[in-house]
Amino acid sequence: MKREDIVKYSLGIITVFFAYLISAISFKNGKPTCNNYIINVYLYLAISLLLLGILSNYIPWEKSQIHPLLLFVFTIIFVILISLQNDFQKDTTQVVYSHIYYALFVLFISGTFWIYIKSPEFKPYINSTILIVSLIFVFMSMLVYTYPDFFIGTYNQVMSGLLIALLTIIFVELFNIFFTKNYAFSSTHKIISYIVILVFSLFISYDTARVFTLAEKCRNYPNYPKSSISFFLDVINLFSRIISLQSR
């Protein structure tokens, strides 16, 4: 059996396993439960990353006639739709919609993410990037487990600062993309990439603090797709920046 086939079947089996864990742990009587809230968020993060890997790798996006910009627009639309939902839902209809939105979000983002999986430029760095991102995620999460009161107490102030920093970075990058020659290979791009890595590393910590708070508040049906999407975006942004830095 070829190595690619082994990887494909392994991803499929692991994804099915996590789907089983979600059905057994995250749901009770067919409805999402507040029990093991934090673990459930991590389970949703894990299965969404697995699905992203499968969809990015095994759907021939590079041959698709769909323009990447259109896929990006749909990705943003579903991020907004998920973000507008409540953290805790009232009925099973809302639960179904949140999962549909989340599945479509993962599908459309895979249509732009495939380049990091299939491109010869990035392929040699996939494993090392996964390792680095995993270490950052574990370290920044463990900080919150060690000092929960600090992160929960400073959540509003720091998150406001991080959002301002992120908007500033987006503006600066757009400016440089249009007005700086060979920006992707410039020292400015490298510096901004390190700043982005720092920002999203901090986002991991404060998104973890938010999950702690939601776990305490949970009474009705928790919206796990919404709770996990922040982590998902943190990981994806870290992955794309780190692998781009390594490939330069």
mmCIF file with all atom_site columns, C-alpha atoms in Angstrom, residues 16-145:
data_model
loop_
_atom_site.group_PDB
_atom_site.id
_atom_site.type_symbol
_atom_site.label_atom_id
_atom_site.label_alt_id
_atom_site.label_comp_id
_atom_site.label_asym_id
_atom_site.label_entity_id
_atom_site.label_seq_id
_atom_site.pdbx_PDB_ins_code
_atom_site.Cartn_x
_atom_site.Cartn_y
_atom_site.Cartn_z
_atom_site.occupancy
_atom_site.B_iso_or_equiv
_atom_site.pdbx_formal_charge
_atom_site.auth_seq_id
_atom_site.auth_comp_id
_atom_site.auth_asym_id
_atom_site.auth_atom_id
_atom_site.pdbx_PDB_model_num
ATOM 1   C CA . VAL A 1 16  ? -14.619 8.728  12.215  1.00 0.00 ? 16  VAL A CA 1
ATOM 2   C CA . PHE A 1 17  ? -13.214 8.072  15.692  1.00 0.00 ? 17  PHE A CA 1
ATOM 3   C CA . PHE A 1 18  ? -13.514 11.740 16.665  1.00 0.00 ? 18  PHE A CA 1
ATOM 4   C CA . ALA A 1 19  ? -17.027 11.870 15.201  1.00 0.00 ? 19  ALA A CA 1
ATOM 5   C CA . TYR A 1 20  ? -17.910 8.941  17.457  1.00 0.00 ? 20  TYR A CA 1
ATOM 6   C CA . LEU A 1 21  ? -16.392 10.704 20.486  1.00 0.00 ? 21  LEU A CA 1
ATOM 7   C CA . ILE A 1 22  ? -18.435 13.823 19.728  1.00 0.00 ? 22  ILE A CA 1
ATOM 8   C CA . SER A 1 23  ? -21.663 11.827 19.419  1.00 0.00 ? 23  SER A CA 1
ATOM 9   C CA . ALA A 1 24  ? -20.910 9.953  22.660  1.00 0.00 ? 24  ALA A CA 1
ATOM 10  C CA . ILE A 1 25  ? -19.524 12.794 24.802  1.00 0.00 ? 25  ILE A CA 1
ATOM 11  C CA . SER A 1 26  ? -20.802 16.078 23.359  1.00 0.00 ? 26  SER A CA 1
ATOM 12  C CA . PHE A 1 27  ? -24.420 14.980 22.905  1.00 0.00 ? 27  PHE A CA 1
ATOM 13  C CA . LYS A 1 28  ? -27.034 13.521 25.217  1.00 0.00 ? 28  LYS A CA 1
ATOM 14  C CA . ASN A 1 29  ? -30.376 12.291 23.858  1.00 0.00 ? 29  ASN A CA 1
ATOM 15  C CA . GLY A 1 30  ? -29.470 13.793 20.492  1.00 0.00 ? 30  GLY A CA 1
ATOM 16  C CA . LYS A 1 31  ? -28.841 17.275 21.902  1.00 0.00 ? 31  LYS A CA 1
ATOM 17  C CA . PRO A 1 32  ? -25.565 19.023 22.797  1.00 0.00 ? 32  PRO A CA 1
ATOM 18  C CA . THR A 1 33  ? -24.757 18.811 26.490  1.00 0.00 ? 33  THR A CA 1
ATOM 19  C CA . CYS A 1 34  ? -22.876 21.163 28.808  1.00 0.00 ? 34  CYS A CA 1
ATOM 20  C CA . ASN A 1 35  ? -21.046 18.213 30.361  1.00 0.00 ? 35  ASN A CA 1
ATOM 21  C CA . ASN A 1 36  ? -17.322 18.244 29.576  1.00 0.00 ? 36  ASN A CA 1
ATOM 22  C CA . TYR A 1 37  ? -17.736 21.606 27.818  1.00 0.00 ? 37  TYR A CA 1
ATOM 23  C CA . ILE A 1 38  ? -14.016 22.348 27.375  1.00 0.00 ? 38  ILE A CA 1
ATOM 24  C CA . ILE A 1 39  ? -13.210 18.831 26.148  1.00 0.00 ? 39  ILE A CA 1
ATOM 25  C CA . ASN A 1 40  ? -16.068 19.066 23.660  1.00 0.00 ? 40  ASN A CA 1
ATOM 26  C CA . VAL A 1 41  ? -14.708 22.305 22.215  1.00 0.00 ? 41  VAL A CA 1
ATOM 27  C CA . TYR A 1 42  ? -11.340 20.614 21.673  1.00 0.00 ? 42  TYR A CA 1
ATOM 28  C CA . LEU A 1 43  ? -13.066 17.640 20.034  1.00 0.00 ? 43  LEU A CA 1
ATOM 29  C CA . TYR A 1 44  ? -14.793 19.982 17.566  1.00 0.00 ? 44  TYR A CA 1
ATOM 30  C CA . LEU A 1 45  ? -11.484 21.702 16.875  1.00 0.00 ? 45  LEU A CA 1
ATOM 31  C CA . ALA A 1 46  ? -9.801  18.351 16.231  1.00 0.00 ? 46  ALA A CA 1
ATOM 32  C CA . ILE A 1 47  ? -12.440 17.053 13.839  1.00 0.00 ? 47  ILE A CA 1
ATOM 33  C CA . SER A 1 48  ? -12.617 20.350 11.938  1.00 0.00 ? 48  SER A CA 1
ATOM 34  C CA . LEU A 1 49  ? -8.829  20.305 11.409  1.00 0.00 ? 49  LEU A CA 1
ATOM 35  C CA . LEU A 1 50  ? -8.987  16.680 10.279  1.00 0.00 ? 50  LEU A CA 1
ATOM 36  C CA . LEU A 1 51  ? -11.770 17.511 7.833   1.00 0.00 ? 51  LEU A CA 1
ATOM 37  C CA . LEU A 1 52  ? -9.784  20.496 6.575   1.00 0.00 ? 52  LEU A CA 1
ATOM 38  C CA . GLY A 1 53  ? -6.830  18.210 5.885   1.00 0.00 ? 53  GLY A CA 1
ATOM 39  C CA . ILE A 1 54  ? -9.000  15.673 4.066   1.00 0.00 ? 54  ILE A CA 1
ATOM 40  C CA . LEU A 1 55  ? -10.937 18.228 1.999   1.00 0.00 ? 55  LEU A CA 1
ATOM 41  C CA . SER A 1 56  ? -7.836  20.268 1.125   1.00 0.00 ? 56  SER A CA 1
ATOM 42  C CA . ASN A 1 57  ? -5.864  17.215 0.080   1.00 0.00 ? 57  ASN A CA 1
ATOM 43  C CA . TYR A 1 58  ? -8.394  15.014 -1.670  1.00 0.00 ? 58  TYR A CA 1
ATOM 44  C CA . ILE A 1 59  ? -10.707 17.475 -3.406  1.00 0.00 ? 59  ILE A CA 1
ATOM 45  C CA . PRO A 1 60  ? -9.013  18.606 -6.660  1.00 0.00 ? 60  PRO A CA 1
ATOM 46  C CA . TRP A 1 61  ? -9.381  22.295 -5.866  1.00 0.00 ? 61  TRP A CA 1
ATOM 47  C CA . GLU A 1 62  ? -6.469  23.162 -8.145  1.00 0.00 ? 62  GLU A CA 1
ATOM 48  C CA . LYS A 1 63  ? -8.579  21.967 -11.105 1.00 0.00 ? 63  LYS A CA 1
ATOM 49  C CA . SER A 1 64  ? -11.739 23.693 -9.915  1.00 0.00 ? 64  SER A CA 1
ATOM 50  C CA . GLN A 1 65  ? -13.319 26.402 -12.037 1.00 0.00 ? 65  GLN A CA 1
ATOM 51  C CA . ILE A 1 66  ? -14.394 28.258 -8.897  1.00 0.00 ? 66  ILE A CA 1
ATOM 52  C CA . HIS A 1 67  ? -12.367 31.427 -8.395  1.00 0.00 ? 67  HIS A CA 1
ATOM 53  C CA . PRO A 1 68  ? -10.415 31.435 -5.088  1.00 0.00 ? 68  PRO A CA 1
ATOM 54  C CA . LEU A 1 69  ? -11.764 34.891 -4.302  1.00 0.00 ? 69  LEU A CA 1
ATOM 55  C CA . LEU A 1 70  ? -15.326 33.539 -4.434  1.00 0.00 ? 70  LEU A CA 1
ATOM 56  C CA . LEU A 1 71  ? -14.368 30.712 -2.063  1.00 0.00 ? 71  LEU A CA 1
ATOM 57  C CA . PHE A 1 72  ? -12.806 33.256 0.264   1.00 0.00 ? 72  PHE A CA 1
ATOM 58  C CA . VAL A 1 73  ? -15.974 35.380 0.204   1.00 0.00 ? 73  VAL A CA 1
ATOM 59  C CA . PHE A 1 74  ? -18.113 32.343 1.071   1.00 0.00 ? 74  PHE A CA 1
ATOM 60  C CA . THR A 1 75  ? -15.706 31.498 3.892   1.00 0.00 ? 75  THR A CA 1
ATOM 61  C CA . ILE A 1 76  ? -16.130 34.993 5.352   1.00 0.00 ? 76  ILE A CA 1
ATOM 62  C CA . ILE A 1 77  ? -19.918 34.794 4.971   1.00 0.00 ? 77  ILE A CA 1
ATOM 63  C CA . PHE A 1 78  ? -20.115 31.580 6.995   1.00 0.00 ? 78  PHE A CA 1
ATOM 64  C CA . VAL A 1 79  ? -17.712 32.927 9.634   1.00 0.00 ? 79  VAL A CA 1
ATOM 65  C CA . ILE A 1 80  ? -20.082 35.874 10.046  1.00 0.00 ? 80  ILE A CA 1
ATOM 66  C CA . LEU A 1 81  ? -23.167 33.615 10.152  1.00 0.00 ? 81  LEU A CA 1
ATOM 67  C CA . ILE A 1 82  ? -21.587 31.472 12.856  1.00 0.00 ? 82  ILE A CA 1
ATOM 68  C CA . SER A 1 83  ? -20.414 34.514 14.821  1.00 0.00 ? 83  SER A CA 1
ATOM 69  C CA . LEU A 1 84  ? -23.924 35.995 14.817  1.00 0.00 ? 84  LEU A CA 1
ATOM 70  C CA . GLN A 1 85  ? -25.372 32.911 16.487  1.00 0.00 ? 85  GLN A CA 1
ATOM 71  C CA . ASN A 1 86  ? -25.876 32.666 20.238  1.00 0.00 ? 86  ASN A CA 1
ATOM 72  C CA . ASP A 1 87  ? -23.349 30.873 22.425  1.00 0.00 ? 87  ASP A CA 1
ATOM 73  C CA . PHE A 1 88  ? -26.207 28.765 23.805  1.00 0.00 ? 88  PHE A CA 1
ATOM 74  C CA . GLN A 1 89  ? -29.083 27.613 21.628  1.00 0.00 ? 89  GLN A CA 1
ATOM 75  C CA . LYS A 1 90  ? -32.790 27.188 22.305  1.00 0.00 ? 90  LYS A CA 1
ATOM 76  C CA . ASP A 1 91  ? -33.823 24.299 20.070  1.00 0.00 ? 91  ASP A CA 1
ATOM 77  C CA . THR A 1 92  ? -32.542 21.568 17.797  1.00 0.00 ? 92  THR A CA 1
ATOM 78  C CA . THR A 1 93  ? -33.224 23.647 14.677  1.00 0.00 ? 93  THR A CA 1
ATOM 79  C CA . GLN A 1 94  ? -30.587 26.165 15.757  1.00 0.00 ? 94  GLN A CA 1
ATOM 80  C CA . VAL A 1 95  ? -28.226 23.299 16.559  1.00 0.00 ? 95  VAL A CA 1
ATOM 81  C CA . VAL A 1 96  ? -28.667 21.847 13.053  1.00 0.00 ? 96  VAL A CA 1
ATOM 82  C CA . TYR A 1 97  ? -28.084 25.222 11.375  1.00 0.00 ? 97  TYR A CA 1
ATOM 83  C CA . SER A 1 98  ? -24.931 25.890 13.401  1.00 0.00 ? 98  SER A CA 1
ATOM 84  C CA . HIS A 1 99  ? -23.474 22.555 12.290  1.00 0.00 ? 99  HIS A CA 1
ATOM 85  C CA . ILE A 1 100 ? -24.448 23.114 8.637   1.00 0.00 ? 100 ILE A CA 1
ATOM 86  C CA . TYR A 1 101 ? -22.819 26.551 8.667   1.00 0.00 ? 101 TYR A CA 1
ATOM 87  C CA . TYR A 1 102 ? -19.712 25.122 10.264  1.00 0.00 ? 102 TYR A CA 1
ATOM 88  C CA . ALA A 1 103 ? -19.442 22.247 7.767   1.00 0.00 ? 103 ALA A CA 1
ATOM 89  C CA . LEU A 1 104 ? -19.797 24.669 4.844   1.00 0.00 ? 104 LEU A CA 1
ATOM 90  C CA . PHE A 1 105 ? -17.227 26.996 6.410   1.00 0.00 ? 105 PHE A CA 1
ATOM 91  C CA . VAL A 1 106 ? -14.673 24.153 6.624   1.00 0.00 ? 106 VAL A CA 1
ATOM 92  C CA . LEU A 1 107 ? -15.496 23.121 3.046   1.00 0.00 ? 107 LEU A CA 1
ATOM 93  C CA . PHE A 1 108 ? -14.990 26.583 1.569   1.00 0.00 ? 108 PHE A CA 1
ATOM 94  C CA . ILE A 1 109 ? -11.851 27.379 3.530   1.00 0.00 ? 109 ILE A CA 1
ATOM 95  C CA . SER A 1 110 ? -10.342 24.120 2.279   1.00 0.00 ? 110 SER A CA 1
ATOM 96  C CA . GLY A 1 111 ? -10.754 25.540 -1.224  1.00 0.00 ? 111 GLY A CA 1
ATOM 97  C CA . THR A 1 112 ? -8.178  28.218 -0.416  1.00 0.00 ? 112 THR A CA 1
ATOM 98  C CA . PHE A 1 113 ? -6.076  26.249 2.085   1.00 0.00 ? 113 PHE A CA 1
ATOM 99  C CA . TRP A 1 114 ? -5.140  23.434 -0.301  1.00 0.00 ? 114 TRP A CA 1
ATOM 100 C CA . ILE A 1 115 ? -2.119  25.361 -1.575  1.00 0.00 ? 115 ILE A CA 1
ATOM 101 C CA . TYR A 1 116 ? -0.334  24.807 1.750   1.00 0.00 ? 116 TYR A CA 1
ATOM 102 C CA . ILE A 1 117 ? -0.975  21.072 1.518   1.00 0.00 ? 117 ILE A CA 1
ATOM 103 C CA . LYS A 1 118 ? -0.287  20.373 -2.159  1.00 0.00 ? 118 LYS A CA 1
ATOM 104 C CA . SER A 1 119 ? 2.179   23.021 -3.299  1.00 0.00 ? 119 SER A CA 1
ATOM 105 C CA . PRO A 1 120 ? 5.773   21.720 -3.761  1.00 0.00 ? 120 PRO A CA 1
ATOM 106 C CA . GLU A 1 121 ? 6.924   24.975 -2.166  1.00 0.00 ? 121 GLU A CA 1
ATOM 107 C CA . PHE A 1 122 ? 5.273   24.149 1.160   1.00 0.00 ? 122 PHE A CA 1
ATOM 108 C CA . LYS A 1 123 ? 5.136   20.332 1.242   1.00 0.00 ? 123 LYS A CA 1
ATOM 109 C CA . PRO A 1 124 ? 8.582   19.803 2.856   1.00 0.00 ? 124 PRO A CA 1
ATOM 110 C CA . TYR A 1 125 ? 7.550   21.981 5.803   1.00 0.00 ? 125 TYR A CA 1
ATOM 111 C CA . ILE A 1 126 ? 4.103   20.581 6.614   1.00 0.00 ? 126 ILE A CA 1
ATOM 112 C CA . ASN A 1 127 ? 5.171   18.230 9.414   1.00 0.00 ? 127 ASN A CA 1
ATOM 113 C CA . SER A 1 128 ? 7.497   20.721 11.101  1.00 0.00 ? 128 SER A CA 1
ATOM 114 C CA . THR A 1 129 ? 4.835   23.425 10.899  1.00 0.00 ? 129 THR A CA 1
ATOM 115 C CA . ILE A 1 130 ? 2.208   21.128 12.451  1.00 0.00 ? 130 ILE A CA 1
ATOM 116 C CA . LEU A 1 131 ? 4.647   20.408 15.283  1.00 0.00 ? 131 LEU A CA 1
ATOM 117 C CA . ILE A 1 132 ? 5.420   24.096 15.900  1.00 0.00 ? 132 ILE A CA 1
ATOM 118 C CA . VAL A 1 133 ? 1.744   25.093 15.847  1.00 0.00 ? 133 VAL A CA 1
ATOM 119 C CA . SER A 1 134 ? 0.876   22.229 18.214  1.00 0.00 ? 134 SER A CA 1
ATOM 120 C CA . LEU A 1 135 ? 3.578   23.302 20.672  1.00 0.00 ? 135 LEU A CA 1
ATOM 121 C CA . ILE A 1 136 ? 2.401   26.924 20.571  1.00 0.00 ? 136 ILE A CA 1
ATOM 122 C CA . PHE A 1 137 ? -1.209  25.846 21.087  1.00 0.00 ? 137 PHE A CA 1
ATOM 123 C CA . VAL A 1 138 ? -0.370  23.602 24.037  1.00 0.00 ? 138 VAL A CA 1
ATOM 124 C CA . PHE A 1 139 ? 1.926   26.169 25.669  1.00 0.00 ? 139 PHE A CA 1
ATOM 125 C CA . MET A 1 140 ? -0.462  29.119 25.319  1.00 0.00 ? 140 MET A CA 1
ATOM 126 C CA . SER A 1 141 ? -3.380  26.997 26.540  1.00 0.00 ? 141 SER A CA 1
ATOM 127 C CA . MET A 1 142 ? -1.415  25.716 29.537  1.00 0.00 ? 142 MET A CA 1
ATOM 128 C CA . LEU A 1 143 ? -0.694  29.305 30.566  1.00 0.00 ? 143 LEU A CA 1
ATOM 129 C CA . VAL A 1 144 ? -4.431  29.806 31.005  1.00 0.00 ? 144 VAL A CA 1
ATOM 130 C CA . TYR A 1 145 ? -4.800  26.573 32.963  1.00 0.00 ? 145 TYR A CA 1
#
